[in-house]
CSV table of C-alpha atoms in Angstrom, one decimal:
chain,number,residue,atom,x,y,z
A,14,UNK,CA,48.1,6.6,91.0
A,15,UNK,CA,51.1,5.2,89.1
A,16,UNK,CA,51.9,6.6,85.6
A,17,UNK,CA,51.5,3.1,84.1
A,18,UNK,CA,48.0,2.8,85.5
A,19,UNK,CA,47.1,6.3,84.3
A,20,UNK,CA,48.3,5.4,80.8
A,21,UNK,CA,46.2,2.2,80.8
A,22,UNK,CA,43.1,4.2,81.8
A,23,UNK,CA,43.7,6.8,79.0
A,24,UNK,CA,44.2,4.0,76.5
A,25,UNK,CA,40.9,2.3,77.5
A,26,UNK,CA,39.1,5.7,77.2
A,27,UNK,CA,40.5,6.2,73.7
A,28,UNK,CA,39.3,2.7,72.7
A,29,UNK,CA,35.9,3.3,74.2
A,30,UNK,CA,35.5,6.6,72.4
A,31,UNK,CA,36.7,5.0,69.1
A,32,UNK,CA,34.2,2.1,69.5
A,33,UNK,CA,31.4,4.5,70.4
A,34,UNK,CA,32.2,6.7,67.4
A,35,UNK,CA,32.1,3.6,65.1
A,36,UNK,CA,28.7,2.6,66.5
A,37,UNK,CA,27.4,6.2,66.0
A,38,UNK,CA,28.6,6.2,62.4
A,39,UNK,CA,27.0,2.9,61.7
A,40,UNK,CA,23.7,4.1,63.4
A,41,UNK,CA,23.8,7.2,61.3
A,42,UNK,CA,24.4,5.3,58.2
A,43,UNK,CA,21.5,2.9,59.0
A,44,UNK,CA,19.2,5.8,59.7
A,45,UNK,CA,20.2,7.4,56.4
A,46,UNK,CA,19.7,4.2,54.6
A,47,UNK,CA,16.2,3.8,56.0
A,48,UNK,CA,15.4,7.4,55.2
A,49,UNK,CA,16.7,7.0,51.6
A,50,UNK,CA,14.7,3.9,51.2
A,51,UNK,CA,11.5,5.6,52.4
A,52,UNK,CA,12.1,8.6,50.2
A,53,UNK,CA,13.0,6.5,47.2
A,54,UNK,CA,9.6,4.8,46.9
A,55,UNK,CA,8.8,3.8,43.4
A,56,UNK,CA,7.0,6.6,41.6
A,57,UNK,CA,4.0,4.3,40.8
A,58,UNK,CA,3.5,3.4,44.5
A,59,UNK,CA,0.2,5.4,44.4
A,60,UNK,CA,-1.0,3.2,41.6
A,61,UNK,CA,-0.4,0.0,43.7
A,62,UNK,CA,-2.3,1.7,46.6
A,63,UNK,CA,-5.1,2.6,44.2
A,64,UNK,CA,-5.5,-0.9,42.9
A,65,UNK,CA,-5.5,-2.5,46.3
A,66,UNK,CA,-8.0,0.0,47.8
A,67,UNK,CA,-10.2,-0.3,44.8
A,68,UNK,CA,-10.3,-4.1,45.1
A,69,UNK,CA,-10.9,-3.8,48.9
A,70,UNK,CA,-13.7,-1.3,48.3
A,71,UNK,CA,-15.3,-3.6,45.7
A,72,UNK,CA,-15.3,-6.5,48.2
A,73,UNK,CA,-16.6,-4.2,51.0
A,74,UNK,CA,-19.4,-2.6,49.1
A,75,UNK,CA,-20.3,-5.8,47.4
A,76,UNK,CA,-20.5,-7.5,50.8
A,77,UNK,CA,-22.6,-4.8,52.3
A,78,UNK,CA,-25.0,-4.6,49.3
A,79,UNK,CA,-25.3,-8.4,49.3
A,80,UNK,CA,-27.9,-8.3,52.0
A,81,UNK,CA,-30.3,-5.8,50.5
A,82,UNK,CA,-32.4,-8.1,48.3
A,83,UNK,CA,-33.6,-10.2,51.3
A,84,UNK,CA,-33.2,-7.9,54.3
A,85,UNK,CA,-36.9,-6.7,54.3
A,86,UNK,CA,-38.0,-10.4,54.1
A,87,UNK,CA,-35.5,-11.5,56.8
A,88,UNK,CA,-36.7,-9.0,59.3
A,89,UNK,CA,-40.3,-10.2,59.0
A,90,UNK,CA,-39.2,-13.7,60.1
A,91,UNK,CA,-37.9,-12.4,63.5
A,92,UNK,CA,-39.8,-12.2,66.8
A,93,UNK,CA,-41.9,-9.0,67.5
A,94,UNK,CA,-42.0,-8.2,63.7
A,95,UNK,CA,-45.8,-8.8,63.7
A,96,UNK,CA,-46.3,-5.7,65.9
A,97,UNK,CA,-44.8,-3.4,63.3
A,98,UNK,CA,-46.1,-2.9,59.7
A,99,UNK,CA,-43.9,-4.5,57.0
A,100,UNK,CA,-43.5,-1.2,55.2
A,101,UNK,CA,-42.2,0.5,58.3
A,102,UNK,CA,-39.9,-2.3,59.1
A,103,UNK,CA,-38.4,-2.3,55.6
A,104,UNK,CA,-38.0,1.5,55.7
A,105,UNK,CA,-36.2,1.3,59.1
A,106,UNK,CA,-33.9,-1.6,58.2
A,107,UNK,CA,-32.9,-0.1,54.9
A,108,UNK,CA,-32.7,3.6,55.9
A,109,UNK,CA,-31.1,3.3,59.4
A,110,UNK,CA,-27.4,2.9,58.4
A,111,UNK,CA,-27.1,6.0,56.1
A,112,UNK,CA,-29.1,8.2,58.5
A,113,UNK,CA,-26.8,7.2,61.5
A,114,UNK,CA,-23.7,7.4,59.2
A,115,UNK,CA,-24.6,11.0,58.3
A,116,UNK,CA,-23.9,11.9,61.9
A,117,UNK,CA,-20.9,9.8,62.5
A,118,UNK,CA,-19.0,10.4,59.2
A,119,UNK,CA,-17.5,13.8,60.1
A,120,UNK,CA,-16.0,12.4,63.3
A,121,UNK,CA,-14.4,9.5,61.5
A,122,UNK,CA,-13.0,11.8,58.9
A,123,UNK,CA,-11.5,14.0,61.6
A,124,UNK,CA,-9.9,10.9,63.2
A,125,UNK,CA,-8.5,9.9,59.8
A,126,UNK,CA,-6.6,13.2,59.7
A,127,UNK,CA,-5.3,12.7,63.2
A,128,UNK,CA,-4.4,9.0,63.2
A,129,UNK,CA,-4.1,8.1,59.5
A,130,UNK,CA,-6.5,7.2,56.7
A,131,UNK,CA,-5.4,3.5,56.4
A,132,UNK,CA,-6.3,2.9,60.0
A,133,UNK,CA,-9.8,4.3,59.3
A,134,UNK,CA,-10.3,2.0,56.3
A,135,UNK,CA,-9.3,-1.0,58.4
A,136,UNK,CA,-11.6,0.1,61.2
A,137,UNK,CA,-14.5,0.4,58.9
A,138,UNK,CA,-14.0,-2.9,57.1
A,139,UNK,CA,-13.3,-5.0,60.2
A,140,UNK,CA,-16.0,-3.2,62.2
A,141,UNK,CA,-18.6,-3.9,59.5
A,142,UNK,CA,-17.6,-7.6,59.3
A,143,UNK,CA,-18.4,-8.0,63.0
A,144,UNK,CA,-21.7,-6.2,62.9
A,145,UNK,CA,-22.9,-8.0,59.8
A,146,UNK,CA,-21.9,-11.3,61.3
A,147,UNK,CA,-24.0,-10.6,64.4
A,148,UNK,CA,-27.0,-9.7,62.1
A,149,UNK,CA,-27.2,-13.3,61.0
A,150,UNK,CA,-27.9,-14.3,64.6
A,151,UNK,CA,-30.4,-11.6,65.5
A,152,UNK,CA,-33.5,-13.0,67.2
A,153,UNK,CA,-35.8,-9.9,67.2
A,154,UNK,CA,-36.7,-7.2,64.6
A,155,UNK,CA,-35.6,-4.5,67.1
A,156,UNK,CA,-32.2,-6.2,67.6
A,157,UNK,CA,-31.7,-6.2,63.8
A,158,UNK,CA,-32.6,-2.6,63.5
A,159,UNK,CA,-30.2,-1.8,66.4
A,160,UNK,CA,-27.4,-3.6,64.6
A,161,UNK,CA,-28.2,-1.8,61.4
A,162,UNK,CA,-27.8,1.5,63.4
A,163,UNK,CA,-24.5,0.2,64.7
A,164,UNK,CA,-23.4,-0.5,61.2
A,165,UNK,CA,-24.1,3.1,60.3
A,166,UNK,CA,-22.1,4.2,63.3
A,167,UNK,CA,-19.1,2.1,62.4
A,168,UNK,CA,-19.3,2.8,58.7
A,169,UNK,CA,-16.9,4.9,56.6
A,170,UNK,CA,-15.5,2.5,54.0
A,171,UNK,CA,-16.1,4.8,51.1
A,172,UNK,CA,-15.1,8.1,52.6
A,173,UNK,CA,-11.9,6.8,54.3
A,174,UNK,CA,-10.9,5.0,51.1
A,175,UNK,CA,-11.4,8.2,49.1
A,176,UNK,CA,-9.3,10.2,51.6
A,177,UNK,CA,-6.6,7.5,51.6
A,178,UNK,CA,-6.4,7.5,47.7
A,179,UNK,CA,-6.7,11.3,47.5
A,180,UNK,CA,-3.8,11.7,49.9
A,181,UNK,CA,-1.5,9.3,48.1
A,182,UNK,CA,-2.2,10.2,44.5
A,183,UNK,CA,-0.4,13.0,42.6
A,184,UNK,CA,-2.8,16.0,42.0
A,185,UNK,CA,-2.6,15.7,38.3
A,186,UNK,CA,-3.9,12.1,38.4
A,187,UNK,CA,-6.8,12.6,40.9
A,188,UNK,CA,-9.5,12.3,38.3
A,189,UNK,CA,-8.2,9.0,37.1
A,190,UNK,CA,-7.7,7.7,40.6
A,191,UNK,CA,-11.1,8.6,42.0
A,192,UNK,CA,-12.8,7.4,38.8
A,193,UNK,CA,-11.1,4.0,39.2
A,194,UNK,CA,-12.1,3.9,42.9
A,195,UNK,CA,-15.7,4.4,41.8
A,196,UNK,CA,-15.3,1.4,39.5
A,197,UNK,CA,-14.6,-0.7,42.6
A,198,UNK,CA,-17.4,0.9,44.5
A,199,UNK,CA,-20.2,0.4,41.9
A,200,UNK,CA,-18.7,-2.9,40.6
A,201,UNK,CA,-19.2,-4.4,44.0
A,202,UNK,CA,-22.6,-2.7,44.5
A,203,UNK,CA,-23.8,-4.2,41.1
A,204,UNK,CA,-22.7,-7.8,41.8
A,205,UNK,CA,-23.5,-7.9,45.5
A,206,UNK,CA,-27.3,-8.0,45.3
A,207,UNK,CA,-27.3,-10.7,42.6
A,208,UNK,CA,-25.0,-12.9,44.8
A,209,UNK,CA,-27.0,-12.2,47.9
A,210,UNK,CA,-30.3,-13.2,46.3
A,211,UNK,CA,-28.9,-16.5,45.1
A,212,UNK,CA,-27.4,-17.3,48.4
A,213,UNK,CA,-30.5,-16.5,50.4
A,214,UNK,CA,-32.6,-18.6,48.0
A,215,UNK,CA,-30.3,-21.6,48.1
A,216,UNK,CA,-29.1,-21.6,51.7
A,217,UNK,CA,-31.4,-19.4,53.7
A,218,UNK,CA,-31.0,-16.0,55.3
A,219,UNK,CA,-28.1,-16.8,57.7
A,220,UNK,CA,-25.4,-17.9,55.2
A,221,UNK,CA,-25.3,-14.6,53.3
A,222,UNK,CA,-24.4,-12.8,56.5
A,223,UNK,CA,-21.5,-15.2,57.0
A,224,UNK,CA,-20.4,-14.8,53.4
A,225,UNK,CA,-20.6,-11.0,53.7
A,226,UNK,CA,-18.5,-11.0,56.9
A,227,UNK,CA,-15.8,-13.1,55.2
A,228,UNK,CA,-15.7,-10.7,52.3
A,229,UNK,CA,-15.2,-7.7,54.6
A,230,UNK,CA,-12.4,-9.5,56.5
A,231,UNK,CA,-10.6,-10.3,53.2
A,232,UNK,CA,-10.9,-6.7,52.2
A,233,UNK,CA,-9.5,-5.5,55.5
A,234,UNK,CA,-6.6,-7.9,55.2
A,235,UNK,CA,-5.8,-6.6,51.7
A,236,UNK,CA,-5.5,-3.0,53.0
A,237,UNK,CA,-3.6,-4.1,56.1
A,238,UNK,CA,-1.0,-6.1,54.2
A,239,UNK,CA,-0.9,-4.3,50.9
A,240,UNK,CA,-1.1,-0.6,51.5
A,241,UNK,CA,1.8,1.5,52.7
A,242,UNK,CA,0.5,5.0,53.7
A,243,UNK,CA,3.0,7.9,53.3
A,244,UNK,CA,0.7,10.4,55.0
A,245,UNK,CA,2.1,11.5,58.3
A,246,UNK,CA,-0.7,12.5,60.8
A,247,UNK,CA,-0.3,16.0,62.2
A,248,UNK,CA,-0.1,16.4,66.0
A,249,UNK,CA,-1.0,20.1,66.4
A,250,UNK,CA,-4.1,21.5,68.1
A,251,UNK,CA,-5.7,21.9,64.8
A,252,UNK,CA,-6.7,18.3,64.9
A,253,UNK,CA,-8.3,18.4,68.3
A,254,UNK,CA,-11.5,16.2,68.6
A,255,UNK,CA,-13.2,18.7,70.8
A,256,UNK,CA,-16.6,19.9,69.3
A,257,UNK,CA,-15.4,23.5,69.3
A,258,UNK,CA,-12.1,22.8,67.5
A,259,UNK,CA,-13.9,20.5,65.0
A,260,UNK,CA,-16.5,23.1,64.3
A,261,UNK,CA,-13.8,25.7,63.6
A,262,UNK,CA,-12.0,23.3,61.3
A,263,UNK,CA,-15.2,22.5,59.4
A,264,UNK,CA,-16.0,26.2,59.1
A,265,UNK,CA,-12.5,26.7,57.6
A,266,UNK,CA,-13.1,23.8,55.1
A,267,UNK,CA,-16.5,25.3,54.1
A,268,UNK,CA,-14.9,28.6,53.4
A,269,UNK,CA,-12.7,27.1,50.8
A,270,UNK,CA,-13.8,28.2,47.4
A,271,UNK,CA,-16.0,25.7,45.7
A,272,UNK,CA,-16.3,23.2,48.6
A,273,UNK,CA,-19.8,24.2,49.6
A,274,UNK,CA,-21.0,24.1,46.0
A,275,UNK,CA,-19.5,20.6,45.6
A,276,UNK,CA,-21.3,19.4,48.8
A,277,UNK,CA,-24.6,20.8,47.3
A,278,UNK,CA,-24.0,18.9,44.1
A,279,UNK,CA,-23.2,15.7,46.0
A,280,UNK,CA,-26.4,16.1,48.0
A,281,UNK,CA,-28.5,16.5,44.9
A,282,UNK,CA,-26.7,13.6,43.2
A,283,UNK,CA,-27.6,11.3,46.2
A,284,UNK,CA,-31.3,12.1,45.5
A,285,UNK,CA,-30.9,11.5,41.8
A,286,UNK,CA,-29.2,8.1,42.2
A,287,UNK,CA,-31.3,6.7,45.0
A,288,UNK,CA,-34.8,7.7,44.0
A,289,UNK,CA,-35.4,5.0,41.5
A,290,UNK,CA,-34.4,2.1,43.7
A,291,UNK,CA,-37.5,1.8,45.9
A,292,UNK,CA,-40.0,2.1,43.0
A,293,UNK,CA,-38.1,0.0,40.3
A,294,UNK,CA,-39.9,-3.3,41.1
A,295,UNK,CA,-43.3,-1.7,41.1
A,296,UNK,CA,-42.7,0.2,37.9
A,297,UNK,CA,-41.3,-2.9,36.1
A,298,UNK,CA,-44.4,-4.9,37.2
A,299,UNK,CA,-46.6,-2.2,35.8
A,300,UNK,CA,-44.8,-2.4,32.4
A,301,UNK,CA,-44.8,-6.2,31.9
A,302,UNK,CA,-47.9,-8.3,30.9
A,303,UNK,CA,-49.8,-10.2,33.6
A,304,UNK,CA,-48.4,-13.5,32.3
A,305,UNK,CA,-44.9,-12.3,33.0
A,306,UNK,CA,-45.6,-10.9,36.5
A,307,UNK,CA,-43.8,-13.7,38.2
A,308,UNK,CA,-40.5,-12.5,36.7
A,309,UNK,CA,-41.0,-8.9,37.8
A,310,UNK,CA,-38.3,-9.2,40.5
A,311,UNK,CA,-35.8,-10.6,38.0
A,312,UNK,CA,-36.4,-7.8,35.5
A,313,UNK,CA,-36.2,-5.2,38.3
A,314,UNK,CA,-32.8,-6.7,39.4
A,315,UNK,CA,-31.7,-6.6,35.8
A,316,UNK,CA,-32.6,-2.9,35.5
A,317,UNK,CA,-30.7,-2.0,38.7
A,318,UNK,CA,-27.7,-4.1,37.7
A,319,UNK,CA,-27.5,-2.5,34.2
A,320,UNK,CA,-27.7,0.9,35.7
A,321,UNK,CA,-24.9,0.1,38.2
A,322,UNK,CA,-22.6,-1.4,35.6
A,323,UNK,CA,-23.2,1.6,33.3
A,324,UNK,CA,-22.5,3.9,36.3
A,325,UNK,CA,-19.2,2.1,36.9
A,326,UNK,CA,-18.1,2.5,33.3
A,327,UNK,CA,-19.2,6.1,33.2
A,328,UNK,CA,-17.3,7.0,36.4
A,329,UNK,CA,-14.1,5.5,34.9
A,330,UNK,CA,-14.4,7.2,31.5
A,331,UNK,CA,-15.5,10.6,32.8
A,332,UNK,CA,-12.9,10.6,35.5
A,333,UNK,CA,-10.2,10.1,32.8
A,334,UNK,CA,-11.8,12.9,30.7
A,335,UNK,CA,-11.9,15.2,33.6
A,336,UNK,CA,-8.1,15.2,33.9
A,337,UNK,CA,-8.0,16.4,30.2
A,338,UNK,CA,-11.1,18.6,29.9
A,339,UNK,CA,-11.6,19.9,33.4
A,340,UNK,CA,-14.1,18.6,35.8
A,341,UNK,CA,-16.5,21.5,35.6
A,342,UNK,CA,-16.9,20.9,31.9
A,343,UNK,CA,-17.4,17.1,32.5
A,344,UNK,CA,-20.0,17.8,35.2
A,345,UNK,CA,-22.0,20.1,32.9
A,346,UNK,CA,-21.9,17.6,30.0
A,347,UNK,CA,-22.7,14.5,32.1
A,348,UNK,CA,-25.6,16.2,34.0
A,349,UNK,CA,-27.1,17.4,30.7
A,350,UNK,CA,-26.9,13.8,29.3
A,351,UNK,CA,-28.4,12.3,32.4
A,352,UNK,CA,-31.3,14.7,32.4
A,353,UNK,CA,-31.9,14.0,28.7
A,354,UNK,CA,-32.0,10.3,29.2
A,355,UNK,CA,-34.2,10.4,32.3
A,356,UNK,CA,-37.0,12.4,30.8
A,357,UNK,CA,-38.2,9.7,28.3
A,358,UNK,CA,-38.1,7.1,31.0
A,359,UNK,CA,-41.3,8.5,32.3
A,360,UNK,CA,-42.9,7.7,28.9
A,361,UNK,CA,-41.6,4.1,28.3
A,362,UNK,CA,-44.0,1.4,27.4
A,363,UNK,CA,-41.9,-1.7,28.0
A,364,UNK,CA,-39.0,-3.0,30.0
A,365,UNK,CA,-36.5,-3.1,27.1
A,366,UNK,CA,-36.9,0.6,26.5
A,367,UNK,CA,-36.3,1.2,30.2
A,368,UNK,CA,-33.2,-1.0,30.2
A,369,UNK,CA,-31.6,1.0,27.3
A,370,UNK,CA,-32.4,4.3,28.8
A,371,UNK,CA,-31.2,3.2,32.2
A,372,UNK,CA,-27.9,2.1,30.7
A,373,UNK,CA,-27.4,5.5,28.9
A,374,UNK,CA,-28.4,7.5,31.9
A,375,UNK,CA,-26.1,5.3,34.1
A,376,UNK,CA,-23.1,6.2,32.0
A,377,UNK,CA,-23.9,9.9,32.3
A,378,UNK,CA,-24.6,9.5,36.0
A,379,UNK,CA,-21.1,8.1,36.4
A,380,UNK,CA,-19.7,11.5,35.3
A,381,UNK,CA,-22.0,13.4,37.6
A,382,UNK,CA,-20.7,11.2,40.5
A,383,UNK,CA,-17.0,11.3,39.7
A,384,UNK,CA,-16.5,14.9,38.7
A,385,UNK,CA,-17.5,16.5,42.1
A,386,UNK,CA,-15.5,13.9,44.0
A,387,UNK,CA,-12.4,14.9,41.9
A,388,UNK,CA,-13.1,18.6,42.3
A,389,UNK,CA,-13.3,18.1,46.1
A,390,UNK,CA,-9.9,16.6,46.1
A,391,UNK,CA,-8.5,19.5,44.1
A,392,UNK,CA,-10.0,22.0,46.5
A,393,UNK,CA,-8.8,20.2,49.6
A,394,UNK,CA,-5.6,21.3,51.4
A,395,UNK,CA,-3.0,18.5,52.0
A,396,UNK,CA,-3.7,17.0,55.4
A,397,UNK,CA,-7.4,17.8,55.5
A,398,UNK,CA,-8.6,15.0,53.2
A,399,UNK,CA,-10.1,13.0,56.0
A,400,UNK,CA,-12.2,15.8,57.4
A,401,UNK,CA,-13.3,16.9,53.9
A,402,UNK,CA,-14.4,13.5,52.8
A,403,UNK,CA,-15.9,12.8,56.2
A,404,UNK,CA,-18.2,15.8,55.7
A,405,UNK,CA,-18.8,14.7,52.2
A,406,UNK,CA,-19.8,11.2,53.4
A,407,UNK,CA,-22.2,12.8,55.9
A,408,UNK,CA,-23.9,14.8,53.2
A,409,UNK,CA,-24.2,11.9,50.8
A,410,UNK,CA,-25.3,9.5,53.5
A,411,UNK,CA,-28.1,11.9,54.6
A,412,UNK,CA,-29.3,12.2,51.0
A,413,UNK,CA,-29.1,8.5,50.5
A,414,UNK,CA,-31.3,7.9,53.5
A,415,UNK,CA,-33.9,10.6,52.5
A,416,UNK,CA,-34.1,9.9,48.8
A,417,UNK,CA,-36.1,6.6,49.0
A,418,UNK,CA,-38.6,8.2,51.4
A,419,UNK,CA,-39.0,11.3,49.2
A,420,UNK,CA,-39.4,9.1,46.1
A,421,UNK,CA,-42.1,7.0,47.8
A,422,UNK,CA,-44.0,10.2,48.6
A,423,UNK,CA,-43.8,11.4,45.0
A,424,UNK,CA,-44.9,8.1,43.7
A,425,UNK,CA,-47.9,8.0,46.1
A,426,UNK,CA,-49.0,11.5,45.2
A,427,UNK,CA,-48.3,11.7,41.5
A,428,UNK,CA,-47.6,8.1,40.3
A,429,UNK,CA,-44.6,6.0,39.6
A,430,UNK,CA,-43.6,7.8,36.4
A,431,UNK,CA,-43.3,11.1,38.2
A,432,UNK,CA,-40.2,9.8,40.0
A,433,UNK,CA,-38.3,9.8,36.7
A,434,UNK,CA,-39.4,13.3,36.0
A,435,UNK,CA,-38.2,14.3,39.5
A,436,UNK,CA,-34.8,12.7,38.9
A,437,UNK,CA,-34.5,14.7,35.6
A,438,UNK,CA,-35.2,17.9,37.7
A,439,UNK,CA,-32.4,16.9,40.1
A,440,UNK,CA,-29.9,16.6,37.3
A,441,UNK,CA,-31.1,20.0,35.8
A,442,UNK,CA,-30.4,21.6,39.2
A,443,UNK,CA,-27.0,20.0,39.3
A,444,UNK,CA,-26.3,21.4,35.8
A,445,UNK,CA,-27.3,24.9,36.7
A,446,UNK,CA,-25.5,25.0,40.1
A,447,UNK,CA,-22.3,23.6,38.6
A,448,UNK,CA,-22.4,26.0,35.6
A,449,UNK,CA,-23.0,29.1,37.7
A,450,UNK,CA,-21.3,28.5,41.0
A,451,UNK,CA,-18.2,26.3,40.4
A,452,UNK,CA,-14.9,28.0,39.6
A,453,UNK,CA,-14.4,27.9,35.9
A,454,UNK,CA,-11.9,25.5,34.5
A,455,UNK,CA,-8.9,26.7,32.6
A,456,UNK,CA,-9.5,24.1,30.0
A,457,UNK,CA,-12.2,25.5,27.6
A,458,UNK,CA,-13.4,22.5,25.6
A,459,UNK,CA,-16.8,24.0,24.9
A,460,UNK,CA,-18.7,27.2,25.8
A,461,UNK,CA,-21.7,27.0,28.0
A,462,UNK,CA,-24.1,29.6,29.4
A,463,UNK,CA,-26.7,29.1,32.1
A,464,UNK,CA,-29.3,30.9,29.9
A,465,UNK,CA,-28.8,28.3,27.1
A,466,UNK,CA,-29.1,25.4,29.6
A,467,UNK,CA,-32.4,26.8,30.9
A,468,UNK,CA,-33.7,27.1,27.4
A,469,UNK,CA,-33.8,30.9,27.4
């Protein structure tokens, strides 16, 4: 090989190396730029996520609750409904989703920790939109009940939203964030039944299902396009979906100080909040004169709406107070207030007294709802939010399914007014368990003893 040719080859190699070095530098600069951009997210990004998820949850829960006013009537119009009693049909079609969800929720929570919480919110919203759309075209009662069971299987809007927000929010703002999330939850749940009743009355039973499906799709698009999740799913064996690995992980979660107590509080709170719903129309009808009996359903709807709106306001206010006072203190105060306002409801003589007491009790109930949720977030290790809130959703779903049945038995055995006394007892149990078993807050706003609460 000639010397000239060898020099040309060496020159070409130097040019190639120089060019490759420049490309490498540019690539490194680009990666650094992207990394800096990801790390320099605005400090209030969590607030944007909170607003979007709260709005999506309002649309989602509003859409799902939209069908409750007419669902027991709709199922009686379907084929084979005449072979089953109306009471049993109503119980099955209302109670099936939470009972099935109580089994499915922990698995969805586990998947949230493995694949991301945003994906689970999207799955729940888009999945529910498909199932509820199909309900509008059900031809038999059994088909509708099966679809309701499928709805419970694909559910998880609330738990996945809570896990997503809890994972994105600074620890010192957890109370405010989860309280705001409850505003979206109960705001939608308060408005949904009113809208559903009007739509069913004006356009028939099928249109509300179409409307609900559209609301859920819109909520899913909001989360898909508006939320940027910073959580990086883990890939270790700790997140295996095998039953043995999941059982070990859940056992570890339950060993965390305070978690089992919070789950017990959430279970009792589900009974306290859902017990009045099945007996409200009957109790209102018993309170109003015979000439006003035709408006019993309107008054019952007003009672439930007032309670839901008050609950929404209470969740927001007590969530904010919890960041300042400590959530144990807030739980004790709110449960004491709720118990105090539920006792006289067993003695009311007209609807207006019931409305006022339901509003006051609803505000207090908002604190009982938001405080344990915030405490659960504080007790949860980073990366385990999905599993923790999946178990939480399982507990609350089971109590939500059992509470109406238990209330019906109490009403049948002891009368309608006994249900309000039972709810007061539930709140008393929450107060005593929270005061004695929860880790004490460092913020001592007021002194409290279990003996004083029990009246000793």
